[in-house]
Amino acid sequence: MGGYTELADLADALFEASGDDDELLAERLDTLDEETRGALISSDFLNAYQVFYYFFRETPDDLVMERLQLHAASDLARGIAVDEVDIYDLIFSLDDGEPLLLLTDGETTLARYRGPGAYAAMVRYLDESL
């Protein structure tokens, strides 16, 4: 992938082509080569919600969505607390370009799911266990 300016221009073109439609943006991201898509997914040009939707093709509840929209995709490298469940935080992050969801109290990890099925697996876990 080229430099910062080329990535910014690509992001602008993707937003213009997809409007406010999350599914269209995800479909457009699917068409990019892996290197370019990875650069965008870890950049400040997308927000964390757009990355969440890209990987999971799910719309979380409004509070989670709002929290994700307030963070740049680049924040996912260190993880974003997107929800609280009892004494645990639900953390969304990227690990080597792959989505990772953790349920943790800060010291102990109660559940860890990675990959495109992580969100559905975490929802099932929360429904069955907590």
PDB file of N, CA and C in Angstrom, residues 20 26-27 30 34 40 46 55 66 70 88 95 103 105 108 112 117 122 125:
ATOM      1  N   ASP A  20     -23.629   5.861   4.165  1.00  0.00           N
ATOM      2  CA  ASP A  20     -23.696   5.464   5.571  1.00  0.00           C
ATOM      3  C   ASP A  20     -24.053   3.989   5.732  1.00  0.00           C
ATOM      4  N   ALA A  26     -18.399  -2.703   4.219  1.00  0.00           N
ATOM      5  CA  ALA A  26     -17.770  -4.010   4.450  1.00  0.00           C
ATOM      6  C   ALA A  26     -17.532  -4.741   3.126  1.00  0.00           C
ATOM      7  N   GLU A  27     -18.501  -4.685   2.234  1.00  0.00           N
ATOM      8  CA  GLU A  27     -18.335  -5.332   0.925  1.00  0.00           C
ATOM      9  C   GLU A  27     -17.203  -4.693   0.136  1.00  0.00           C
ATOM     10  N   ASP A  30     -13.957  -5.857   1.452  1.00  0.00           N
ATOM     11  CA  ASP A  30     -13.694  -7.234   0.990  1.00  0.00           C
ATOM     12  C   ASP A  30     -12.961  -7.264  -0.344  1.00  0.00           C
ATOM     13  N   GLU A  34      -5.237  -7.803   0.689  1.00  0.00           N
ATOM     14  CA  GLU A  34      -5.061  -8.002   2.130  1.00  0.00           C
ATOM     15  C   GLU A  34      -4.208  -6.910   2.786  1.00  0.00           C
ATOM     16  N   LEU A  40      -5.945  -0.159   6.300  1.00  0.00           N
ATOM     17  CA  LEU A  40      -7.139   0.630   6.630  1.00  0.00           C
ATOM     18  C   LEU A  40      -7.738   0.211   7.962  1.00  0.00           C
ATOM     19  N   LEU A  46     -10.728   4.632   9.628  1.00  0.00           N
ATOM     20  CA  LEU A  46     -11.964   3.938   9.984  1.00  0.00           C
ATOM     21  C   LEU A  46     -12.155   4.078  11.484  1.00  0.00           C
ATOM     22  N   PHE A  55     -15.754  -7.304  10.415  1.00  0.00           N
ATOM     23  CA  PHE A  55     -15.419  -8.667  10.818  1.00  0.00           C
ATOM     24  C   PHE A  55     -16.628  -9.517  11.160  1.00  0.00           C
ATOM     25  N   GLU A  66     -22.084   2.960  19.983  1.00  0.00           N
ATOM     26  CA  GLU A  66     -21.630   4.320  20.263  1.00  0.00           C
ATOM     27  C   GLU A  66     -20.200   4.334  20.809  1.00  0.00           C
ATOM     28  N   LEU A  70     -16.758   6.040  18.807  1.00  0.00           N
ATOM     29  CA  LEU A  70     -15.939   7.097  19.406  1.00  0.00           C
ATOM     30  C   LEU A  70     -14.438   6.814  19.340  1.00  0.00           C
ATOM     31  N   TYR A  88     -17.137  -7.804  34.933  1.00  0.00           N
ATOM     32  CA  TYR A  88     -16.230  -8.002  33.803  1.00  0.00           C
ATOM     33  C   TYR A  88     -16.398  -6.928  32.734  1.00  0.00           C
ATOM     34  N   ASP A  95      -5.683  -8.693  16.988  1.00  0.00           N
ATOM     35  CA  ASP A  95      -4.430  -9.380  17.248  1.00  0.00           C
ATOM     36  C   ASP A  95      -3.942  -9.945  15.917  1.00  0.00           C
ATOM     37  N   LEU A 103     -13.474 -11.325  27.788  1.00  0.00           N
ATOM     38  CA  LEU A 103     -14.290 -10.978  28.944  1.00  0.00           C
ATOM     39  C   LEU A 103     -13.351 -11.096  30.131  1.00  0.00           C
ATOM     40  N   ASP A 105     -11.814  -9.317  34.113  1.00  0.00           N
ATOM     41  CA  ASP A 105     -11.954  -8.398  35.243  1.00  0.00           C
ATOM     42  C   ASP A 105     -10.697  -7.555  35.402  1.00  0.00           C
ATOM     43  N   THR A 108      -8.108 -11.551  35.490  1.00  0.00           N
ATOM     44  CA  THR A 108      -8.459 -12.886  35.010  1.00  0.00           C
ATOM     45  C   THR A 108      -9.326 -12.769  33.769  1.00  0.00           C
ATOM     46  N   ARG A 112     -12.392 -15.948  26.032  1.00  0.00           N
ATOM     47  CA  ARG A 112     -11.594 -15.374  24.939  1.00  0.00           C
ATOM     48  C   ARG A 112     -12.045 -16.049  23.641  1.00  0.00           C
ATOM     49  N   GLY A 117     -16.064 -15.542  13.983  1.00  0.00           N
ATOM     50  CA  GLY A 117     -17.166 -16.064  14.790  1.00  0.00           C
ATOM     51  C   GLY A 117     -17.105 -15.648  16.246  1.00  0.00           C
ATOM     52  N   MET A 122     -19.174 -15.194  21.785  1.00  0.00           N
ATOM     53  CA  MET A 122     -19.221 -14.451  23.048  1.00  0.00           C
ATOM     54  C   MET A 122     -20.665 -14.233  23.482  1.00  0.00           C
ATOM     55  N   TYR A 125     -21.873 -17.439  24.900  1.00  0.00           N
ATOM     56  CA  TYR A 125     -21.249 -17.649  26.200  1.00  0.00           C
ATOM     57  C   TYR A 125     -21.944 -16.813  27.273  1.00  0.00           C
TER      58      TYR A 125
END
